[in-house]
XYZ file of C-alpha atoms in Angstrom:
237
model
C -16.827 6.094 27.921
C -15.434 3.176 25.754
C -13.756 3.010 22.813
C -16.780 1.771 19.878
C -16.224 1.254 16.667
C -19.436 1.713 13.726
C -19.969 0.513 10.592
C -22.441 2.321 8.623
C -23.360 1.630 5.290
C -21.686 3.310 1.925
C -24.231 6.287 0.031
C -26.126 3.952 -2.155
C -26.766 1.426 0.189
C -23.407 -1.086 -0.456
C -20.600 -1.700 1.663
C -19.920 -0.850 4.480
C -17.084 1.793 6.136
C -15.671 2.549 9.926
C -16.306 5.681 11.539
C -12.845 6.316 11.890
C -13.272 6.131 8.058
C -15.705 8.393 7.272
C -13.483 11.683 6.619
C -11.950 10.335 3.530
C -14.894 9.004 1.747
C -16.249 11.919 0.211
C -18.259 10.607 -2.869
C -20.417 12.952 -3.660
C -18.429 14.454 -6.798
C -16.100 13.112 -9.079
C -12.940 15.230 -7.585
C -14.554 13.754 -3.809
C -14.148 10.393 -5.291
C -10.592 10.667 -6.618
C -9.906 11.839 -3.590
C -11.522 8.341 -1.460
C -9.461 6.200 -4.147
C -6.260 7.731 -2.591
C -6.880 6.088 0.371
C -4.976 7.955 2.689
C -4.106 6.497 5.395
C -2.614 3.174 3.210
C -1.388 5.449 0.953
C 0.772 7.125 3.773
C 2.174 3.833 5.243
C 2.858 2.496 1.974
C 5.162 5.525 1.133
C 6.682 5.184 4.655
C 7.925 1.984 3.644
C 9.156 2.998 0.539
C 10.933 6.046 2.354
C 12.404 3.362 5.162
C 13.890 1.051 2.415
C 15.678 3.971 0.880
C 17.183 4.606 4.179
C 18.902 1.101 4.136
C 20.796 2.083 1.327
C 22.678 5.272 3.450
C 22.240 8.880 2.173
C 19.791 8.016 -0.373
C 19.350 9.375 -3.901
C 17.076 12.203 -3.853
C 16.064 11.607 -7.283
C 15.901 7.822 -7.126
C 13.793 8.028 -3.625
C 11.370 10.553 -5.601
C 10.897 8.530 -8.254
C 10.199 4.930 -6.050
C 7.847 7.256 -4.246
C 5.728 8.053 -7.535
C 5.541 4.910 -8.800
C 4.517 3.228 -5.559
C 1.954 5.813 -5.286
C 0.958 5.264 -8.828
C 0.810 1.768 -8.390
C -1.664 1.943 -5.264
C -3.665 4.477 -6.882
C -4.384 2.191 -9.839
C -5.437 -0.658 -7.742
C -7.797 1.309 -5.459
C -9.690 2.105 -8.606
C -9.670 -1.580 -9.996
C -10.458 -2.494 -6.441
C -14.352 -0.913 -6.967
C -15.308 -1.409 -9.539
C -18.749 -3.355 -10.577
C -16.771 -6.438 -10.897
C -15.409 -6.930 -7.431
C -18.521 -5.102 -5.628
C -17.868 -1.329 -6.317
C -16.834 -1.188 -2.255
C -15.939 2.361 -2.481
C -19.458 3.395 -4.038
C -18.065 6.210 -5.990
C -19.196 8.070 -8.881
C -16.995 6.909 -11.548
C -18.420 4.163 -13.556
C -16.131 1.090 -14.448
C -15.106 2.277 -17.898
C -13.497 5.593 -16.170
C -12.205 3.692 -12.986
C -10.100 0.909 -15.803
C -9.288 3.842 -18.142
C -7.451 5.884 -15.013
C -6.191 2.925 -13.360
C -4.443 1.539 -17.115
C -2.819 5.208 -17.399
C -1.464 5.274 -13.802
C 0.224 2.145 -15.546
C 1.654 3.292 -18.422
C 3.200 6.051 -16.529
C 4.507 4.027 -13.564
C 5.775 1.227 -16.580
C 7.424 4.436 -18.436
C 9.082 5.367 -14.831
C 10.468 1.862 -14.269
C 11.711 1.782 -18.088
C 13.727 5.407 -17.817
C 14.885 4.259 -14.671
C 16.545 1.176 -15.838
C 17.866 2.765 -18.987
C 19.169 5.426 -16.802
C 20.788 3.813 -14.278
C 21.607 0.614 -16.398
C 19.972 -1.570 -14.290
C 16.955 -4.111 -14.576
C 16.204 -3.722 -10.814
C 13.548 -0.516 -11.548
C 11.797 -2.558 -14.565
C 11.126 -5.698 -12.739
C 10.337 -3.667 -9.406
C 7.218 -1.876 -11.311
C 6.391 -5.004 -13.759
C 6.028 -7.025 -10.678
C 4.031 -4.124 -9.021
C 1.785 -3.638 -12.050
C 1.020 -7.423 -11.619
C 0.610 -7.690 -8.168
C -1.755 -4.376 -7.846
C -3.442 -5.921 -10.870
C -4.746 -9.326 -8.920
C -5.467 -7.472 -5.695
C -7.495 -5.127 -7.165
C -9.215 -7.268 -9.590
C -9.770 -9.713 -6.490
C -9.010 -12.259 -8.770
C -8.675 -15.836 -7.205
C -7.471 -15.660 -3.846
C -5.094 -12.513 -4.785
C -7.202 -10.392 -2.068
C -6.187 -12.317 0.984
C -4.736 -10.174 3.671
C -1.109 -12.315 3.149
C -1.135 -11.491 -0.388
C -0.976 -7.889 0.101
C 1.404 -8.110 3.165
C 4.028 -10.012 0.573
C 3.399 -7.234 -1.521
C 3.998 -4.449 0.997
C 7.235 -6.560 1.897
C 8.334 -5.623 -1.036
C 8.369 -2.640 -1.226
C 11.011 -1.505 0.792
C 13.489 -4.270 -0.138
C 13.139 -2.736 -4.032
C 13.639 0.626 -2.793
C 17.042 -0.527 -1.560
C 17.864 -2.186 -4.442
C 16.665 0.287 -6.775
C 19.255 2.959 -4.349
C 21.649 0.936 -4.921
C 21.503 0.248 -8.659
C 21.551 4.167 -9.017
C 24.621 4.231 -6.544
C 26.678 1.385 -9.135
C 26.272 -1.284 -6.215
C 25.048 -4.585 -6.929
C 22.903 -4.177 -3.591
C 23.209 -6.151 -0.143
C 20.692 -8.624 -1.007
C 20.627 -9.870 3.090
C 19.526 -6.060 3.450
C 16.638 -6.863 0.757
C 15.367 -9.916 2.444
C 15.632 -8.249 5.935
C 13.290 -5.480 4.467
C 11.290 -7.673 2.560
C 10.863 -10.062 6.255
C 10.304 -6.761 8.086
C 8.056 -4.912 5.743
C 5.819 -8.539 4.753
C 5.913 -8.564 9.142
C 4.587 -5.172 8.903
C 1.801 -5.309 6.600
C 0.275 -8.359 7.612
C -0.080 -7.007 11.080
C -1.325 -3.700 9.937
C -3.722 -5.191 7.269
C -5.197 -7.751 10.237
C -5.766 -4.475 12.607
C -7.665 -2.773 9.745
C -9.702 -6.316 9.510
C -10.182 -6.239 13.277
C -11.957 -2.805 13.649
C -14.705 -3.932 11.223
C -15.244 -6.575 14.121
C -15.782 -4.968 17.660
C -13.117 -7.334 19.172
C -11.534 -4.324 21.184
C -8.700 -6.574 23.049
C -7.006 -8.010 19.393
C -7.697 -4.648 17.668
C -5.481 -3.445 21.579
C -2.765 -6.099 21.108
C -2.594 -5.398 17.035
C -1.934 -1.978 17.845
C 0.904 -2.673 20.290
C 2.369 -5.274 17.566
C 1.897 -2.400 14.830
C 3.743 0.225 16.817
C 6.291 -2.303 17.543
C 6.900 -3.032 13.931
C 6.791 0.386 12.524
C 10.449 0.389 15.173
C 11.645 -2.275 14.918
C 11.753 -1.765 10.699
C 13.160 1.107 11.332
C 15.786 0.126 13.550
C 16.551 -2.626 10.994
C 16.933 -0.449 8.549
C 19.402 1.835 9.942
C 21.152 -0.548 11.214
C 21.596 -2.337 8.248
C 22.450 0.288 6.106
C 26.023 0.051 7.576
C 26.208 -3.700 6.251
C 28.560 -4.005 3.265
């Protein structure tokens, strides 16, 4: 028996998901739908990253690596809900109409703004401000789909940086100005990473079983060799 790969249409008739999908869209109340915004399975290799870029930095902070982790999640959270509403398709099909999706998504904002601020006053440092004020922005246009800001490389430059502000932002705390080789090595890695993972996402939707193959070999790969790299690098002055 072969590997096959469905799309079936969203409830309501629009979109479409994969059948590997299908266990976290669960739309059929508004806590189901929360739950479908989370996105899981990005949401989980987004935080890896996050988690990995830490790393780079040594023993990281506890505190510092909790609070990178809640605005990153805050962050991604926000944009799924931008990313359906009416405007850009409503691909999710959930029950929350636009003016609750853009109410939920501008608090996750505030809050992940009012982490980034404490942060920088706390550990005198404008690397947590600029981390989430460039987040806010960047979620902002991917979600909105707005221009080109959708594209697959958009949101693997984003991803890239993910990790290489989680250094920075360890380091800050730590009273280091910060490798910044180890920042673009995470940032190279983690950009790498993404756009590989984002393409084998893109690849399922298409039945083309021997790229979707050799994207999952590359993605394995990646997920090691970013992890090597940061390890490795962590013992760079």
């Amino acid at each position: 028996m072969g590997f096959r790969t469905v799309a079936r249409p969203l409830p309501g008739g629009r979109g479409e998901r994969l059948e590997w999908y299908v266990p976290f869209v669960q739309n059929s109340t508004v806590v189901g739908s929360l739950f479908t915004l989370v996105h899981v399975p990005f949401m989980l290799a987004f935080l890896s990253v996050t988690v990995i870029g830490a790393m780079a930095a040594g023993t990281p902070d506890a505190t510092v690596l909790a609070l990178s982790l809640a605005v990153v999640g805050l962050l991604l959270y926000a944009e799924h809900m931008l990313d359906d509403t009416t405007a850009v398709g409503k691909p999710w099909n959930t029950v929350l109409g636009d003016r609750s999706l853009f109410a939920l998504a501008g608090g996750l904002y505030v809050l992940a703004a009012a982490i980034g601020a404490w942060a920088s006053i706390r550990y005198s440092s404008v690397v947590p401000g600029v981390g989430v004020g460039a987040g806010i922005v960047f979620t902002a246009l991917y979600g909105l789909e707005v221009w080109k800001f959708h594209a697959v490389e958009f949101g693997a430059v984003g991803m890239g940086a993910i990790p290489a502000f989680s250094y920075l932002a360890q380091s800050a705390a730590a009273g280091e100005s910060g490798g910044w080789l180890v920042a673009v090595a995470l940032f190279v890695f983690g950009t790498l990473y993404c756009l590989v993972m984002l393409s084998l996402y893109e690849h399922t939707k298409t039945g083309d079983h021997a790229t979707m193959w050799r994207l999952l070999g590359y993605h394995f790969l990646m997920i090691y060799a970013l992890a090597t790299a940061a390890i490795a690098l962590g013992g760079l002055p």
